[in-house]
Amino acid sequence: SHNPPEYNGLKMMVGGDALYGDAIQALRTAIAEGRFAPVAPGARGALSAQDLGERYLARVSGDVKLARPMKVAVDCGNGVAGTYAPALFRALGCEVTELFCEVDGTFPNHHPDPAHPENLEDLQRCLRETDCEIGLAFDGDGDRLGVVTRKGAIIFPERQLMLLAADVLARNPGA
């Protein structure tokens, strides 16, 4: 997440609801006390592992078409977006300059929260010092995006939404 390292971890879900607070403590107590629902005799679970990375990259790059290749600076803030974001933009035909794309949950370079301008300073500096056309910064778990223009201006999320809405409305009149 974009939270500080000491608050990062796994989000547990039960039936579509996040498990947190007292519910996590109750689960911990049940585990410590050995209170579990009985399992039918002879019942076995199954374990499988799949690497969905290539399928994900193929799906997104198959759906998205850029008008032209771009030079993009990508700052993943050492969050999990570093696993796929550079490869995805390359698959889209972009030339990518990577900043802090090595996953490290201690976030050694800067906090991975693009909502705070101070966390975009490295990206702004990269745009000033290179010929990249746009800068993209992801939060720690890759579900929020910071955008910086070639001149270093920040396009805040509200404006990003307006730009996306204008595109959708242009393609879907009356929507």
Short mmCIF file of C-alpha atoms in Angstrom, two decimals:
data_model
loop_
_atom_site.label_atom_id
_atom_site.label_comp_id
_atom_site.label_asym_id
_atom_site.label_seq_id
_atom_site.Cartn_x
_atom_site.Cartn_y
_atom_site.Cartn_z
CA SER A 1 0.00 0.00 0.00
CA HIS A 2 0.97 3.66 0.20
CA ASN A 3 1.12 3.25 3.97
CA PRO A 4 4.44 3.40 5.83
CA PRO A 5 6.35 0.08 5.90
CA GLU A 6 5.31 -0.77 9.46
CA TYR A 7 1.64 -0.76 8.37
CA ASN A 8 2.08 -2.76 5.17
CA GLY A 9 1.16 -6.39 4.81
CA LEU A 10 -1.61 -8.51 3.42
CA LYS A 11 -5.25 -7.51 3.23
CA MET A 12 -7.40 -10.41 4.37
CA MET A 13 -10.84 -10.81 2.85
CA VAL A 14 -13.71 -13.04 3.97
CA GLY A 15 -16.71 -13.25 1.67
CA GLY A 16 -15.77 -9.99 -0.04
CA ASP A 17 -15.35 -8.03 3.19
CA ALA A 18 -12.02 -6.82 4.57
CA LEU A 19 -11.01 -8.50 7.81
CA TYR A 20 -9.60 -5.93 10.26
CA GLY A 21 -9.53 -4.73 13.84
CA ASP A 22 -11.44 -6.90 16.31
CA ALA A 23 -12.14 -9.53 13.65
CA ILE A 24 -8.41 -10.09 13.08
CA GLN A 25 -7.85 -10.33 16.81
CA ALA A 26 -10.67 -12.88 17.11
CA LEU A 27 -9.08 -14.94 14.33
CA ARG A 28 -5.73 -14.76 16.10
CA THR A 29 -7.31 -15.96 19.35
CA ALA A 30 -9.11 -18.83 17.58
CA ILE A 31 -5.84 -19.95 15.97
CA ALA A 32 -3.94 -19.70 19.28
CA GLU A 33 -6.65 -21.71 21.06
CA GLY A 34 -6.93 -24.30 18.27
CA ARG A 35 -10.61 -23.57 17.62
CA PHE A 36 -11.27 -24.53 14.00
CA ALA A 37 -14.28 -25.86 12.13
CA PRO A 38 -14.02 -29.63 11.73
CA VAL A 39 -12.84 -30.96 8.38
CA ALA A 40 -14.54 -34.00 6.87
CA PRO A 41 -12.46 -37.18 7.23
CA GLY A 42 -10.32 -37.74 4.16
CA ALA A 43 -10.98 -34.23 2.80
CA ARG A 44 -7.98 -32.68 1.12
CA GLY A 45 -7.34 -29.26 -0.18
CA ALA A 46 -5.45 -28.41 -3.31
CA LEU A 47 -2.61 -26.06 -4.03
CA SER A 48 -1.79 -24.59 -7.38
CA ALA A 49 0.54 -21.84 -8.46
CA GLN A 50 0.25 -19.74 -11.59
CA ASP A 51 2.31 -16.86 -12.91
CA LEU A 52 -0.24 -14.56 -14.52
CA GLY A 53 2.26 -11.84 -15.38
CA GLU A 54 2.64 -12.64 -19.07
CA ARG A 55 -1.12 -13.06 -19.51
CA TYR A 56 -1.71 -9.74 -17.77
CA LEU A 57 0.82 -7.91 -19.93
CA ALA A 58 -0.58 -9.48 -23.11
CA ARG A 59 -4.16 -8.60 -22.17
CA VAL A 60 -3.48 -4.96 -21.35
CA SER A 61 -1.09 -4.35 -24.23
CA GLY A 62 -3.63 -6.03 -26.55
CA ASP A 63 -6.38 -3.66 -25.42
CA VAL A 64 -4.44 -0.39 -25.26
CA LYS A 65 -3.07 1.25 -28.39
CA LEU A 66 -1.04 4.42 -28.23
CA ALA A 67 -1.25 6.94 -31.05
CA ARG A 68 2.57 6.91 -31.11
CA PRO A 69 5.43 5.57 -29.04
CA MET A 70 6.32 7.78 -26.09
CA LYS A 71 9.26 8.34 -23.79
CA VAL A 72 7.95 7.70 -20.30
CA ALA A 73 9.55 8.03 -16.87
CA VAL A 74 8.05 5.54 -14.43
CA ASP A 75 8.52 5.94 -10.66
CA CYS A 76 7.21 2.93 -8.75
CA GLY A 77 8.52 4.15 -5.40
CA ASN A 78 9.86 0.63 -4.73
CA GLY A 79 6.26 -0.64 -4.58
CA VAL A 80 4.81 -3.69 -6.31
CA ALA A 81 3.99 -1.79 -9.53
CA GLY A 82 7.70 -2.08 -10.27
CA THR A 83 7.09 -5.75 -11.04
CA TYR A 84 5.03 -4.99 -14.17
CA ALA A 85 4.73 -1.26 -14.97
CA PRO A 86 8.04 -0.88 -16.87
CA ALA A 87 7.40 -4.07 -18.86
CA LEU A 88 3.85 -2.99 -19.63
CA PHE A 89 4.86 0.39 -21.01
CA ARG A 90 7.60 -1.24 -23.06
CA ALA A 91 5.02 -3.70 -24.44
CA LEU A 92 2.98 -0.66 -25.46
CA GLY A 93 5.97 0.58 -27.47
CA CYS A 94 7.25 3.16 -25.01
CA GLU A 95 10.84 3.95 -24.20
CA VAL A 96 10.93 3.71 -20.40
CA THR A 97 13.18 5.39 -17.86
CA GLU A 98 12.81 3.53 -14.56
CA LEU A 99 12.96 5.15 -11.15
CA PHE A 100 12.81 2.96 -8.06
CA CYS A 101 11.21 -0.03 -9.77
CA GLU A 102 12.96 -2.59 -7.57
CA VAL A 103 10.35 -3.84 -5.10
CA ASP A 104 11.42 -3.05 -1.53
CA GLY A 105 8.72 -2.66 1.11
CA THR A 106 10.97 -0.45 3.23
CA PHE A 107 10.63 2.23 0.51
CA PRO A 108 14.26 3.38 0.75
CA ASN A 109 14.06 6.22 -1.80
CA HIS A 110 10.85 8.05 -1.00
CA HIS A 111 7.40 7.25 0.26
CA PRO A 112 5.29 5.71 -2.55
CA ASP A 113 2.31 8.03 -2.29
CA PRO A 114 1.88 10.18 -5.43
CA ALA A 115 -0.80 12.27 -3.73
CA HIS A 116 1.96 14.23 -1.98
CA PRO A 117 4.03 16.52 -4.25
CA GLU A 118 7.24 15.92 -2.28
CA ASN A 119 7.08 12.27 -3.40
CA LEU A 120 7.13 13.39 -7.04
CA GLU A 121 10.33 15.44 -6.83
CA ASP A 122 12.58 12.67 -8.21
CA LEU A 123 10.20 12.20 -11.12
CA GLN A 124 10.10 15.93 -11.80
CA ARG A 125 13.91 16.05 -11.74
CA CYS A 126 14.06 13.11 -14.18
CA LEU A 127 11.74 14.92 -16.58
CA ARG A 128 13.91 18.05 -16.42
CA GLU A 129 17.12 16.10 -17.03
CA THR A 130 15.96 13.69 -19.76
CA ASP A 131 13.90 13.81 -22.92
CA CYS A 132 10.99 11.90 -21.34
CA GLU A 133 7.61 13.28 -22.33
CA ILE A 134 5.59 12.32 -19.28
CA GLY A 135 6.14 10.94 -15.79
CA LEU A 136 4.01 8.33 -14.10
CA ALA A 137 4.26 7.59 -10.37
CA PHE A 138 2.49 4.70 -8.67
CA ASP A 139 1.61 4.22 -5.04
CA GLY A 140 2.90 1.21 -3.12
CA ASP A 141 0.28 -1.26 -4.29
CA GLY A 142 -0.12 0.23 -7.76
CA ASP A 143 -3.75 1.32 -7.55
CA ARG A 144 -3.16 5.09 -7.61
CA LEU A 145 -1.35 7.15 -10.20
CA GLY A 146 0.53 10.40 -10.13
CA VAL A 147 1.14 12.16 -13.43
CA VAL A 148 3.80 14.77 -14.11
CA THR A 149 4.13 16.72 -17.36
CA ARG A 150 7.37 17.27 -19.24
CA LYS A 151 7.59 20.73 -17.66
CA GLY A 152 7.19 19.28 -14.16
CA ALA A 153 3.55 20.21 -13.55
CA ILE A 154 1.53 17.72 -11.53
CA ILE A 155 -1.76 16.56 -12.98
CA PHE A 156 -3.71 15.83 -9.82
CA PRO A 157 -6.25 12.94 -9.73
CA GLU A 158 -9.29 15.20 -10.08
CA ARG A 159 -7.93 16.56 -13.36
CA GLN A 160 -6.92 13.07 -14.49
CA LEU A 161 -10.57 12.05 -13.99
CA MET A 162 -11.76 15.02 -16.05
CA LEU A 163 -9.40 14.08 -18.88
CA LEU A 164 -10.62 10.48 -18.81
CA ALA A 165 -14.26 11.57 -18.64
CA ALA A 166 -13.79 13.89 -21.63
CA ASP A 167 -12.42 10.95 -23.64
CA VAL A 168 -15.27 8.64 -22.62
CA LEU A 169 -17.90 11.29 -23.35
CA ALA A 170 -16.36 12.06 -26.76
CA ARG A 171 -16.72 8.39 -27.69
CA ASN A 172 -20.15 7.97 -26.04
CA PRO A 173 -22.25 11.10 -26.69
CA GLY A 174 -24.98 11.61 -24.13
CA ALA A 175 -23.42 9.21 -21.62
#
